[in-house]
XYZ file of C-alpha atoms in Angstrom:
780
model
C 60.806 112.391 32.034
C 58.202 114.898 33.063
C 55.203 115.459 30.835
C 56.573 118.924 30.019
C 59.103 117.329 27.633
C 56.528 115.191 25.825
C 54.129 118.130 25.600
C 56.893 120.158 23.950
C 57.519 117.360 21.427
C 53.800 117.179 20.617
C 53.628 120.957 20.209
C 56.575 120.851 17.784
C 54.976 118.172 15.583
C 51.523 119.787 15.583
C 52.839 123.288 14.912
C 55.237 122.369 12.087
C 53.682 119.258 10.537
C 49.998 119.294 11.517
C 47.591 117.457 13.792
C 47.247 114.498 11.418
C 51.000 113.765 11.513
C 50.966 113.848 15.318
C 47.996 111.490 15.458
C 49.741 109.065 13.100
C 52.976 109.304 15.066
C 51.175 108.841 18.395
C 49.296 105.770 17.237
C 52.455 104.139 15.898
C 54.262 104.851 19.167
C 51.286 103.601 21.185
C 51.133 106.570 23.581
C 48.370 108.819 24.867
C 47.385 112.085 23.211
C 48.023 114.454 26.122
C 50.617 114.615 28.882
C 50.328 116.253 32.299
C 53.062 118.830 32.930
C 53.988 117.660 36.437
C 53.444 113.941 35.820
C 56.473 111.642 35.458
C 56.452 109.348 32.406
C 58.798 106.571 31.388
C 61.762 107.549 29.237
C 60.719 104.884 26.731
C 57.702 107.009 25.752
C 59.906 109.911 24.665
C 62.334 107.565 22.915
C 59.439 105.918 21.059
C 58.074 109.282 19.953
C 61.482 110.393 18.650
C 62.010 107.088 16.845
C 58.571 107.150 15.188
C 59.024 110.822 14.262
C 62.157 109.902 12.326
C 60.280 107.181 10.439
C 57.068 109.132 9.794
C 58.857 112.322 8.710
C 61.683 110.500 6.927
C 64.303 112.631 8.709
C 67.519 111.403 10.408
C 67.506 111.267 14.205
C 70.213 113.919 14.624
C 68.178 116.450 12.601
C 64.980 115.676 14.529
C 66.745 116.059 17.879
C 68.515 119.258 16.851
C 65.218 120.775 15.685
C 63.622 119.615 18.928
C 66.426 121.307 20.893
C 65.836 124.625 19.120
C 62.086 124.357 19.648
C 62.529 123.297 23.297
C 64.389 126.535 24.012
C 61.530 128.584 22.543
C 58.951 126.409 24.319
C 60.657 127.062 27.678
C 60.599 130.797 26.999
C 56.895 130.694 26.178
C 56.246 128.648 29.318
C 57.513 131.399 31.623
C 61.227 130.575 31.938
C 62.454 133.385 29.659
C 63.521 135.802 32.397
C 65.123 133.025 34.415
C 67.211 131.866 31.450
C 68.318 135.397 30.498
C 69.756 136.068 33.953
C 71.961 132.958 34.101
C 75.051 134.731 32.736
C 76.384 137.716 30.883
C 78.007 135.612 28.188
C 77.662 132.132 26.766
C 80.386 130.705 29.004
C 78.614 131.871 32.162
C 75.267 130.761 30.777
C 76.455 127.165 30.271
C 78.377 127.184 33.558
C 75.187 127.944 35.499
C 72.892 125.465 33.775
C 73.506 122.897 36.512
C 72.552 125.496 39.122
C 69.292 126.107 37.240
C 68.582 122.364 37.176
C 69.336 122.200 40.882
C 66.809 124.952 41.550
C 64.154 123.337 39.362
C 64.661 120.041 41.182
C 63.098 121.707 44.230
C 59.790 121.678 42.373
C 60.397 118.777 39.957
C 61.691 116.447 42.645
C 62.090 113.424 40.346
C 63.909 115.334 37.634
C 66.993 113.552 36.274
C 68.640 116.397 34.383
C 71.854 116.195 32.355
C 75.036 117.861 33.616
C 77.260 120.391 31.848
C 80.906 121.334 32.354
C 82.654 123.949 30.253
C 86.366 124.646 29.715
C 87.818 127.791 28.140
C 90.525 127.551 25.479
C 93.169 130.133 24.685
C 91.784 130.782 21.212
C 88.395 131.810 22.624
C 86.673 128.500 21.887
C 85.220 126.214 24.543
C 84.998 122.529 25.276
C 81.526 121.645 26.499
C 81.249 118.371 28.431
C 77.766 116.848 28.410
C 76.823 114.019 30.796
C 73.505 112.204 30.726
C 71.928 108.950 31.868
C 69.902 108.908 28.656
C 71.927 107.735 25.717
C 71.383 108.950 22.188
C 69.875 112.379 22.948
C 73.067 114.455 22.771
C 72.052 116.006 19.433
C 69.554 118.119 21.390
C 72.434 120.072 22.962
C 73.587 121.945 19.802
C 69.968 122.946 19.159
C 69.443 124.360 22.669
C 72.836 126.059 23.067
C 72.782 127.450 19.519
C 69.300 128.934 19.992
C 70.283 130.467 23.357
C 73.508 131.957 21.945
C 71.663 133.586 19.054
C 68.739 134.843 21.147
C 70.501 136.042 24.323
C 73.972 137.003 23.094
C 73.374 137.619 19.387
C 76.140 135.265 18.300
C 76.191 132.270 16.035
C 78.129 129.219 17.151
C 79.107 125.896 15.659
C 79.368 122.724 17.750
C 81.151 119.595 16.692
C 81.699 116.379 18.626
C 85.364 115.796 19.472
C 84.950 112.896 21.875
C 82.216 110.428 22.722
C 82.578 107.704 25.352
C 81.318 106.225 28.575
C 82.397 108.424 31.467
C 84.982 106.425 33.396
C 85.787 109.078 35.985
C 82.261 109.166 37.353
C 80.642 106.620 39.603
C 77.485 106.646 37.447
C 78.134 105.194 33.991
C 76.761 108.140 32.057
C 77.179 109.089 28.426
C 79.939 111.668 28.080
C 80.029 113.829 24.963
C 82.616 116.571 24.417
C 81.649 119.390 22.041
C 83.993 121.967 20.597
C 82.126 125.288 20.643
C 83.435 127.978 18.307
C 82.005 131.369 17.524
C 81.175 132.370 13.972
C 81.988 136.112 13.629
C 78.768 138.113 13.277
C 77.779 141.718 13.757
C 75.244 142.832 16.376
C 71.693 142.467 15.205
C 71.188 145.963 13.768
C 74.525 146.029 11.988
C 74.012 142.451 10.800
C 70.788 143.509 9.090
C 72.491 146.529 7.574
C 75.523 144.611 6.304
C 73.848 141.380 5.291
C 76.557 140.267 2.815
C 78.363 137.087 3.854
C 81.628 136.439 1.945
C 82.967 132.885 1.906
C 85.929 133.813 4.094
C 84.624 134.663 7.560
C 87.852 136.406 8.542
C 87.624 138.722 5.517
C 83.967 139.344 6.353
C 84.875 140.378 9.877
C 87.630 142.720 8.672
C 85.298 144.258 6.133
C 82.652 144.854 8.819
C 85.214 146.448 11.129
C 86.424 148.746 8.335
C 82.861 149.855 7.585
C 82.203 150.588 11.257
C 85.502 152.484 11.641
C 84.598 154.696 8.706
C 81.149 155.482 10.053
C 81.638 155.595 13.828
C 85.155 154.824 15.173
C 84.090 155.029 18.818
C 81.201 152.637 18.293
C 83.414 150.282 16.316
C 85.920 150.089 19.144
C 83.327 148.910 21.672
C 81.551 146.637 19.211
C 84.749 144.715 18.411
C 85.691 144.457 22.068
C 82.220 143.295 23.124
C 82.191 140.701 20.382
C 85.404 139.239 21.750
C 83.855 138.787 25.186
C 80.486 137.298 24.186
C 81.504 133.637 24.165
C 83.823 133.680 27.162
C 85.995 136.342 28.884
C 89.577 136.520 27.634
C 92.399 137.524 29.970
C 93.282 141.175 29.341
C 96.667 142.807 29.455
C 97.411 145.606 31.921
C 96.996 148.339 29.278
C 93.729 146.849 28.026
C 92.401 146.991 31.577
C 93.412 150.623 31.916
C 91.812 151.486 28.565
C 88.626 149.668 29.665
C 88.058 152.058 32.579
C 85.472 154.642 31.584
C 84.640 157.563 33.794
C 81.183 157.717 35.385
C 80.749 161.185 33.928
C 80.291 159.625 30.495
C 77.361 157.606 31.718
C 79.139 154.233 31.600
C 79.918 151.732 34.319
C 83.468 150.704 35.105
C 84.626 148.085 32.626
C 87.688 147.041 34.596
C 87.895 146.123 38.271
C 90.798 145.136 40.551
C 89.740 143.989 44.031
C 91.595 145.145 47.148
C 92.317 142.627 49.928
C 93.225 143.350 53.570
C 96.723 142.445 54.824
C 95.193 140.187 57.464
C 91.779 138.547 57.966
C 89.701 140.649 60.314
C 87.496 137.866 61.650
C 88.142 135.382 64.404
C 87.607 131.648 64.072
C 84.578 131.489 66.392
C 82.722 134.232 64.570
C 83.482 132.616 61.205
C 82.106 129.224 62.314
C 78.997 130.845 63.797
C 78.421 133.200 60.867
C 78.796 130.369 58.341
C 77.181 127.491 60.241
C 77.251 125.193 57.185
C 80.800 125.047 55.869
C 83.700 122.610 55.919
C 87.408 122.854 55.163
C 89.365 119.721 54.224
C 92.795 119.004 52.789
C 94.006 116.796 49.940
C 93.654 113.683 52.101
C 90.024 114.683 52.833
C 90.862 115.315 56.494
C 88.448 117.818 58.052
C 90.217 120.936 59.314
C 87.218 123.096 60.149
C 83.398 122.894 60.250
C 80.476 125.238 60.979
C 78.545 124.939 64.211
C 75.229 123.803 62.663
C 76.820 121.036 60.635
C 78.639 119.865 63.775
C 75.265 119.690 65.531
C 73.758 117.539 62.791
C 76.863 115.377 62.239
C 78.479 115.047 65.658
C 81.455 113.144 64.278
C 82.779 116.361 62.682
C 83.634 117.704 66.139
C 86.603 115.363 66.049
C 89.002 117.261 63.824
C 91.170 115.259 61.487
C 88.582 112.632 60.519
C 88.149 111.757 56.851
C 85.239 113.530 55.205
C 84.271 110.544 53.013
C 83.524 108.493 56.142
C 80.534 110.698 56.950
C 79.451 111.943 53.523
C 78.963 110.669 49.980
C 78.794 112.812 46.849
C 75.345 112.746 45.241
C 76.017 115.346 42.530
C 78.048 115.425 40.408
C 78.588 111.692 40.376
C 82.361 111.680 40.804
C 84.698 109.710 43.060
C 85.328 111.317 46.438
C 88.864 112.486 45.662
C 90.368 115.947 45.650
C 91.393 115.625 41.965
C 87.838 114.777 40.851
C 86.434 117.648 42.883
C 88.933 120.072 41.349
C 87.934 118.951 37.861
C 84.271 119.786 38.538
C 84.966 122.734 40.817
C 82.552 125.004 38.923
C 79.658 122.600 39.542
C 77.365 122.602 42.526
C 78.157 119.742 44.894
C 75.520 117.850 46.840
C 76.698 115.832 49.869
C 74.559 113.286 51.709
C 75.244 111.972 55.207
C 75.993 108.262 55.541
C 73.342 106.438 57.535
C 75.753 103.998 59.171
C 77.762 106.856 60.737
C 74.776 108.550 62.342
C 73.782 108.007 65.995
C 71.442 105.073 66.541
C 68.486 107.315 67.414
C 68.925 109.266 64.163
C 69.105 106.364 61.754
C 65.335 106.372 61.253
C 65.401 109.939 59.960
C 65.887 110.804 56.289
C 69.514 111.574 55.597
C 70.485 115.251 55.358
C 71.706 116.632 52.056
C 73.985 119.666 51.727
C 74.330 121.741 48.566
C 77.039 124.313 47.860
C 80.177 125.253 46.003
C 83.820 124.209 46.292
C 86.626 126.821 46.575
C 90.241 125.714 46.316
C 92.621 127.633 48.609
C 95.998 127.338 46.928
C 97.999 128.883 49.799
C 96.596 126.411 52.326
C 96.278 123.502 49.907
C 92.776 122.983 51.267
C 89.251 122.952 49.868
C 86.465 125.118 51.301
C 82.919 123.769 50.961
C 80.348 126.554 51.443
C 76.931 124.923 51.645
C 73.378 125.025 52.937
C 70.874 122.284 53.811
C 69.065 121.011 50.707
C 65.469 121.188 51.933
C 62.421 121.658 49.760
C 59.527 121.881 52.216
C 58.750 122.437 55.868
C 57.852 118.758 56.064
C 61.402 117.770 55.104
C 62.697 120.208 57.735
C 60.565 118.551 60.422
C 61.539 115.024 59.331
C 65.186 115.838 60.069
C 64.181 117.465 63.377
C 65.580 120.798 62.282
C 64.249 124.334 62.637
C 64.451 127.523 60.660
C 66.682 128.880 63.432
C 69.355 126.315 62.530
C 69.864 128.137 59.220
C 71.798 131.404 59.225
C 69.631 134.528 58.839
C 71.599 135.614 55.774
C 71.059 132.239 54.087
C 68.313 132.452 51.464
C 67.524 128.789 52.162
C 65.163 130.043 54.886
C 63.116 132.009 52.361
C 63.464 129.302 49.731
C 61.867 126.672 51.968
C 58.897 128.935 52.731
C 58.473 130.053 49.112
C 58.809 126.545 47.750
C 56.185 125.334 50.232
C 53.749 127.762 48.650
C 54.938 126.914 45.120
C 54.466 123.180 45.696
C 50.919 123.847 46.878
C 50.282 125.876 43.718
C 51.808 123.128 41.590
C 49.590 120.531 43.231
C 46.548 122.705 42.556
C 47.691 123.211 38.960
C 48.228 119.482 38.603
C 44.725 118.760 39.876
C 43.249 121.308 37.461
C 45.233 119.746 34.630
C 43.931 116.303 35.561
C 40.348 117.581 35.710
C 40.834 119.247 32.345
C 42.058 115.973 30.870
C 39.126 114.089 32.415
C 36.712 116.636 30.947
C 38.402 116.320 27.551
C 38.018 112.532 27.639
C 34.401 112.815 28.792
C 33.723 115.342 26.041
C 35.268 112.991 23.498
C 33.144 110.082 24.728
C 30.085 112.319 24.726
C 30.776 113.300 21.129
C 31.110 109.630 20.176
C 27.823 108.781 21.874
C 26.204 111.769 20.196
C 27.320 110.474 16.808
C 25.895 107.030 17.625
C 22.601 108.587 18.698
C 22.438 110.731 15.570
C 23.260 107.727 13.376
C 20.405 105.805 15.005
C 18.065 108.772 14.619
C 19.014 109.308 10.961
C 18.357 105.614 10.346
C 14.756 106.144 11.496
C 14.077 109.572 9.948
C 15.526 111.631 7.089
C 18.347 113.826 8.309
C 16.703 117.181 7.622
C 13.501 116.006 9.320
C 15.431 114.752 12.358
C 17.339 118.054 12.634
C 14.116 120.070 12.568
C 12.577 117.869 15.244
C 15.709 118.254 17.440
C 15.435 122.026 17.127
C 11.778 121.862 18.168
C 10.519 123.066 14.819
C 7.373 121.907 13.149
C 7.979 119.664 10.155
C 5.816 120.678 7.248
C 4.542 118.017 4.852
C 6.046 118.090 1.370
C 4.651 117.105 -2.020
C 6.850 115.096 -4.378
C 5.561 115.224 -7.935
C 7.163 111.954 -8.919
C 8.772 109.051 -7.067
C 8.908 105.260 -7.280
C 7.584 103.045 -4.488
C 8.374 99.358 -3.930
C 6.603 96.763 -1.795
C 7.735 93.197 -1.181
C 6.527 90.274 0.912
C 7.412 86.626 1.535
C 5.414 84.004 -0.377
C 3.448 81.588 1.899
C 4.526 83.588 4.943
C 1.317 82.609 6.773
C 2.068 78.895 6.381
C 5.674 79.400 7.503
C 4.511 81.188 10.661
C 2.071 78.392 11.453
C 4.756 75.665 11.259
C 7.794 77.356 12.892
C 8.867 78.664 16.250
C 8.756 82.473 16.653
C 12.537 82.679 17.020
C 12.970 80.998 13.629
C 10.712 83.586 12.016
C 12.651 86.417 13.637
C 15.987 84.990 12.494
C 14.727 84.477 8.947
C 13.341 88.005 8.632
C 16.426 89.557 10.242
C 18.736 87.729 7.819
C 16.672 88.901 4.870
C 16.224 92.502 6.041
C 19.923 92.964 6.795
C 20.695 92.233 3.156
C 17.857 94.466 1.975
C 19.105 97.312 4.207
C 22.563 96.944 2.682
C 21.049 97.313 -0.778
C 19.399 100.622 0.222
C 22.919 101.991 0.699
C 24.090 100.600 -2.639
C 21.269 102.269 -4.601
C 20.593 105.238 -2.304
C 16.881 104.608 -1.784
C 14.923 105.368 1.362
C 13.554 102.568 3.513
C 10.155 103.702 4.748
C 9.316 100.844 7.105
C 8.797 97.110 7.555
C 5.588 95.554 8.824
C 5.902 91.842 9.372
C 7.193 90.369 6.110
C 6.344 93.527 4.140
C 9.272 95.755 3.128
C 8.615 99.257 1.752
C 11.161 101.394 -0.127
C 10.868 104.657 -2.055
C 13.159 106.327 -4.582
C 13.168 110.113 -5.083
C 12.014 110.787 -1.514
C 13.124 112.637 0.593
C 15.886 113.558 -1.896
C 14.326 114.127 -5.348
C 16.389 112.558 -8.154
C 15.556 111.908 -11.768
C 16.848 108.301 -11.601
C 14.418 107.214 -8.880
C 12.835 104.493 -11.069
C 16.225 103.046 -12.099
C 17.409 102.958 -8.480
C 14.314 101.132 -7.249
C 14.403 98.714 -10.211
C 18.016 97.768 -9.501
C 17.167 97.494 -5.813
C 14.346 95.058 -6.678
C 16.721 92.920 -8.781
C 19.096 92.865 -5.824
C 16.275 91.798 -3.488
C 15.477 88.780 -5.649
C 19.166 87.823 -5.753
C 19.573 88.314 -1.999
C 16.508 86.160 -1.228
C 18.423 83.190 -2.574
C 20.678 83.366 0.463
C 17.797 83.187 2.976
C 16.615 79.738 3.976
C 12.978 78.781 4.447
C 12.879 77.277 7.987
C 10.123 74.840 6.928
C 11.423 73.384 3.661
C 15.092 74.315 3.907
C 14.941 75.833 0.420
C 15.521 79.518 -0.390
C 12.518 81.697 0.345
C 10.507 83.325 -2.432
C 9.408 86.948 -2.446
C 6.934 89.016 -4.478
C 7.919 92.545 -5.515
C 5.633 95.304 -6.784
C 6.683 98.758 -8.075
C 4.691 101.843 -9.060
C 5.679 105.421 -9.990
C 3.641 108.518 -9.196
C 3.180 111.548 -6.883
C 3.048 111.333 -3.083
C 2.720 113.561 -0.050
C 5.382 112.895 2.658
C 5.449 114.021 6.266
C 6.030 113.118 9.893
C 3.117 111.561 11.725
C 2.828 111.664 15.524
C 5.046 112.981 18.315
C 5.948 109.774 20.153
C 7.943 107.456 17.928
C 7.413 109.732 14.898
C 7.645 108.124 11.485
C 8.237 109.614 8.060
C 5.217 108.350 6.120
C 4.027 108.548 2.522
C 0.419 109.286 1.560
C -1.413 109.087 -1.751
C -2.854 106.729 -4.326
C 0.682 105.867 -5.524
C 1.230 103.975 -2.266
C -1.960 101.980 -2.744
C -1.164 101.040 -6.356
C 2.392 99.955 -5.413
C 0.910 97.717 -2.711
C -1.543 96.246 -5.264
C 1.351 95.513 -7.657
C 2.995 93.444 -4.914
C -0.165 91.627 -3.795
C -1.105 90.766 -7.393
C 2.450 89.749 -8.279
C 4.060 86.370 -8.999
C 6.623 84.617 -6.734
C 10.262 85.538 -7.503
C 9.186 88.131 -10.067
C 9.142 91.936 -10.089
C 5.717 93.336 -10.994
C 5.689 96.797 -12.657
C 2.880 99.261 -13.290
C 2.622 101.008 -16.664
C 3.963 104.305 -15.218
C 7.119 102.582 -13.958
C 7.457 100.778 -17.293
C 7.433 104.138 -19.092
C 10.230 105.437 -16.845
C 12.404 102.335 -17.497
C 11.525 101.888 -21.148
C 14.683 103.512 -22.494
C 17.014 102.716 -19.563
C 18.714 99.417 -20.548
C 16.228 97.252 -18.656
C 14.703 94.102 -20.114
C 10.970 93.867 -19.376
C 8.183 91.532 -20.499
C 4.521 92.375 -20.869
C 2.081 90.650 -18.530
C -1.008 92.183 -20.043
C -4.209 93.408 -18.441
C -5.133 92.094 -15.010
C -7.954 92.835 -12.619
C -6.653 94.862 -9.672
C -8.695 95.136 -6.520
C -10.163 98.637 -6.175
C -8.601 99.776 -9.471
C -10.190 97.666 -12.145
C -8.171 96.547 -15.124
C -4.521 97.599 -15.334
C -1.841 96.911 -17.916
C 1.278 95.586 -16.106
C 4.765 94.263 -16.855
C 7.535 92.105 -15.365
C 11.114 93.342 -14.866
C 13.611 90.696 -16.025
C 17.117 92.165 -15.787
C 19.408 95.138 -16.193
C 21.203 94.698 -19.508
C 24.042 97.133 -18.608
C 24.909 96.046 -15.014
C 26.508 92.938 -13.529
C 25.295 91.102 -10.476
C 28.217 92.440 -8.425
C 27.336 96.003 -9.364
C 23.702 95.472 -8.419
C 24.664 93.818 -5.113
C 27.362 96.414 -4.328
C 30.169 93.851 -4.187
C 33.788 94.493 -5.156
C 35.407 92.812 -8.155
C 34.243 91.914 -11.636
C 31.548 89.440 -12.445
C 30.921 87.881 -15.851
C 27.338 87.033 -14.968
C 24.718 89.629 -15.764
C 21.789 90.587 -13.634
C 19.554 88.717 -16.074
C 21.430 85.448 -15.544
C 21.297 85.894 -11.794
C 17.593 86.628 -11.697
C 16.748 83.871 -14.104
C 18.357 81.386 -11.764
C 15.421 82.092 -9.488
C 12.757 82.154 -12.106
C 13.625 78.878 -13.780
C 12.921 75.503 -12.240
C 15.364 74.700 -9.469
C 17.138 71.370 -9.115
C 16.549 69.467 -5.935
C 19.351 69.957 -3.415
C 19.950 68.761 0.084
C 19.613 71.129 3.079
C 23.341 70.847 3.742
C 24.186 72.073 0.245
C 21.749 74.962 0.690
C 23.420 75.843 3.973
C 26.840 75.911 2.309
C 25.553 78.137 -0.501
C 23.849 80.461 1.987
C 26.988 80.817 4.101
C 29.059 81.642 1.027
C 26.483 84.198 -0.107
C 26.363 85.835 3.344
C 30.134 86.052 3.497
C 30.167 87.848 0.152
C 27.475 90.276 1.297
C 29.267 91.127 4.551
C 31.794 93.202 2.629
C 31.477 96.991 2.524
C 28.656 98.101 0.256
C 29.878 99.788 -2.931
C 27.407 102.409 -4.113
C 26.197 102.035 -7.679
C 26.725 105.074 -9.852
C 23.743 106.944 -11.250
C 23.788 109.979 -13.518
C 21.009 112.499 -12.991
C 20.159 115.145 -15.555
C 21.891 118.566 -15.372
C 18.545 120.285 -15.133
C 17.936 118.628 -11.815
C 21.198 119.948 -10.415
C 20.242 123.496 -11.404
C 16.848 123.126 -9.800
C 18.531 121.756 -6.719
C 20.658 124.881 -6.310
C 17.657 127.171 -6.644
C 15.592 125.166 -4.210
C 18.400 124.982 -1.650
C 18.770 128.772 -1.787
C 15.010 129.169 -1.312
C 15.138 126.798 1.640
C 18.001 128.753 3.269
C 16.188 132.057 2.799
C 13.010 130.610 4.265
C 14.957 129.276 7.223
C 16.591 132.668 7.892
C 13.335 134.588 7.655
C 11.410 132.095 9.785
C 9.072 131.116 6.947
C 7.770 127.588 6.554
C 8.891 125.513 3.605
C 6.607 125.021 0.662
C 6.011 121.595 -0.828
C 8.896 121.872 -3.283
C 11.567 123.216 -0.959
C 10.682 120.732 1.728
C 11.576 117.812 -0.488
C 14.907 119.359 -1.487
C 16.419 120.132 1.885
C 18.844 117.221 1.676
C 19.435 116.630 -1.973
C 22.301 117.585 -4.179
C 20.204 116.593 -7.205
C 16.464 116.807 -7.727
C 13.933 115.458 -10.113
C 12.588 117.451 -12.975
C 9.096 118.821 -12.587
C 8.081 116.996 -15.767
C 7.053 113.323 -15.502
C 9.112 110.476 -16.975
C 6.769 110.182 -19.914
C 5.270 113.350 -21.416
C 1.897 111.744 -22.262
C 1.273 110.175 -18.882
C -1.309 111.924 -16.775
C -0.613 112.711 -13.156
C -2.347 110.302 -10.775
C -4.873 111.807 -8.390
C -4.557 111.110 -4.669
C -7.130 108.733 -3.285
C -8.216 108.487 0.304
C -10.695 105.648 0.238
C -7.983 102.970 0.674
C -5.328 102.647 3.421
C -1.708 103.638 2.794
C -0.227 100.218 3.521
C -2.036 96.944 3.926
C -2.359 95.577 7.434
C -0.067 92.969 8.886
C -1.202 89.423 8.483
C -3.161 88.368 11.533
C -1.150 85.169 11.989
C 2.121 87.077 12.382
C 0.540 89.522 14.822
C -0.745 86.662 16.935
C 2.622 84.955 16.681
C 4.487 87.957 18.088
């Protein structure tokens, strides 16, 4: 089938059921998203789409096909075939009778079209028998949808169609599906009257009588013509002599003649020679198919026809309709267009290399002569086909529209080819645009992994990113214990693999607890909570992240000893200033004394333990965390500081902290303590098995841990977002508060975690982050 059919089916699904249903249907059928109008596709694609539509929509096939038939009629009208369809006939009988002629015309442009065939028979009671033939089995339910929609739209009648016979067509040479429909008219009023008298009694006959009575009372003259026109809408009924006389209306009343009786001459005023020259493509043959007469042009092309009395089936075969070459079969399909094709074996030797000529025309049975007249013309689509058969325009009679049709179709085919090329280019651009959008998303995802989203968006727009002050956040530092010794005893690739394995798990935990990874330098890993999105639970998020880090480190193997690596973790809470530094490879950096103290907590920490400052302890004091006091220690550059160790989260399981699915009976305390207590000696192979199991568990999708921020923060968030939008519209720069809230749905309260804690003052005498160990720098 041509892509026009599949495009119509897609349009039906999208328009009535939505784009998502079409996408689901298309994926199940395994077909592409778009179809080119003039491209030929396999019938299996359409069959697959219909089959999957029935399953996805949960609708029987006959209902889907009938709805598709109704929509196909409207789709053809919208596609520019409305005027062509309206002019096929003055009533439904003529409309159906000329459908094959329409298909024959369309085949000039759609040269590979394999259209169904229709044959209609009138019954005495005004009903019709519609014969439907098709090579495609199982699609006959489309016919009632198409014919019913056309009858209602063009002739304002409602019809019912029921199947009276269904079988393989035995009379035709092609084994096509043959369905016979009984078409009956349901009595209805013309459109205006139907709206006025909208009542529909159960008995249709009573309804019709009632409508006629109402019309007679209001306008007898109008009623007379309405009833008569209604009788002739489906198919003309033979009138009596007096009905014909009554149907004649004088021209003075502004009406055309409704009855017509032709007048024939007593003898034919044309000689045989003139007839054969004037109709150069015609043949007359009797019941035995013996040729009695032929036009001059067809004699020129098929020299054997000059010998009168030869059998027509020796030189021609019937291409359409696919019936046996007998006079009875031709009479049965006499209202169809017949296409003859010359037989190659009967042509002269020098002509056998040419394409065979096809003739298209109508059959007329002459009862008095018991002969059949075949009035035809050459079936040629383009000038190229004319040249291939070594014919000329002059061979076609001047009155034959085939001359104009060849020239017009030549131009139409060129336009179709241009349209097809434009359609292909459009599809290529659509695919390129789709790929470009996918690559854009990948690029943005990579960019957002390096910078906060609002910062990245401002940089893309060429705006200057103002630094923002965050009154309270929690910063974490971690490093690998004895990393210098490990670097000295291992190959560089082993170090890279070890760090990559560890950092992949740490990165996954940032998603679980929604904290921001600032950067990694060597074995140092830096994370912040409450920046760039201020939240009141920043300390809880970072604390849970630290517990997860200690658990995750168990799955990373020390390349020297084969045992799990040990890490130190330090956490501090306080104010920072955040901003973008540099133009090439810009980084979102944190500045302030809080950064320095967090780094000191890590460097003065203990292996496999989480070292907390007093400010962080105050934030976690009433948050279901178990902590132990370390006491006062001497901190480089800071003097004596009172610090603590984080032990576990009393309200969360290990799976919740690690973002794994499922329930876990072990608490975070039990998991962390497995690191802190003395380990039993195990072999490297057992460690490898444990590590593989742990990695497999951590490869699952990260499940975010739920945190509840205070309502006050949400209110502040709304105010700050509005301020940020207003500043953006007026071209103003963001202040320190609005800058930090560009991305957040929830923001931290302006008050600190503990009311008695003083705000730390920024210090500039120490660096933001300690330098990378010299051994690792030399190693890389």
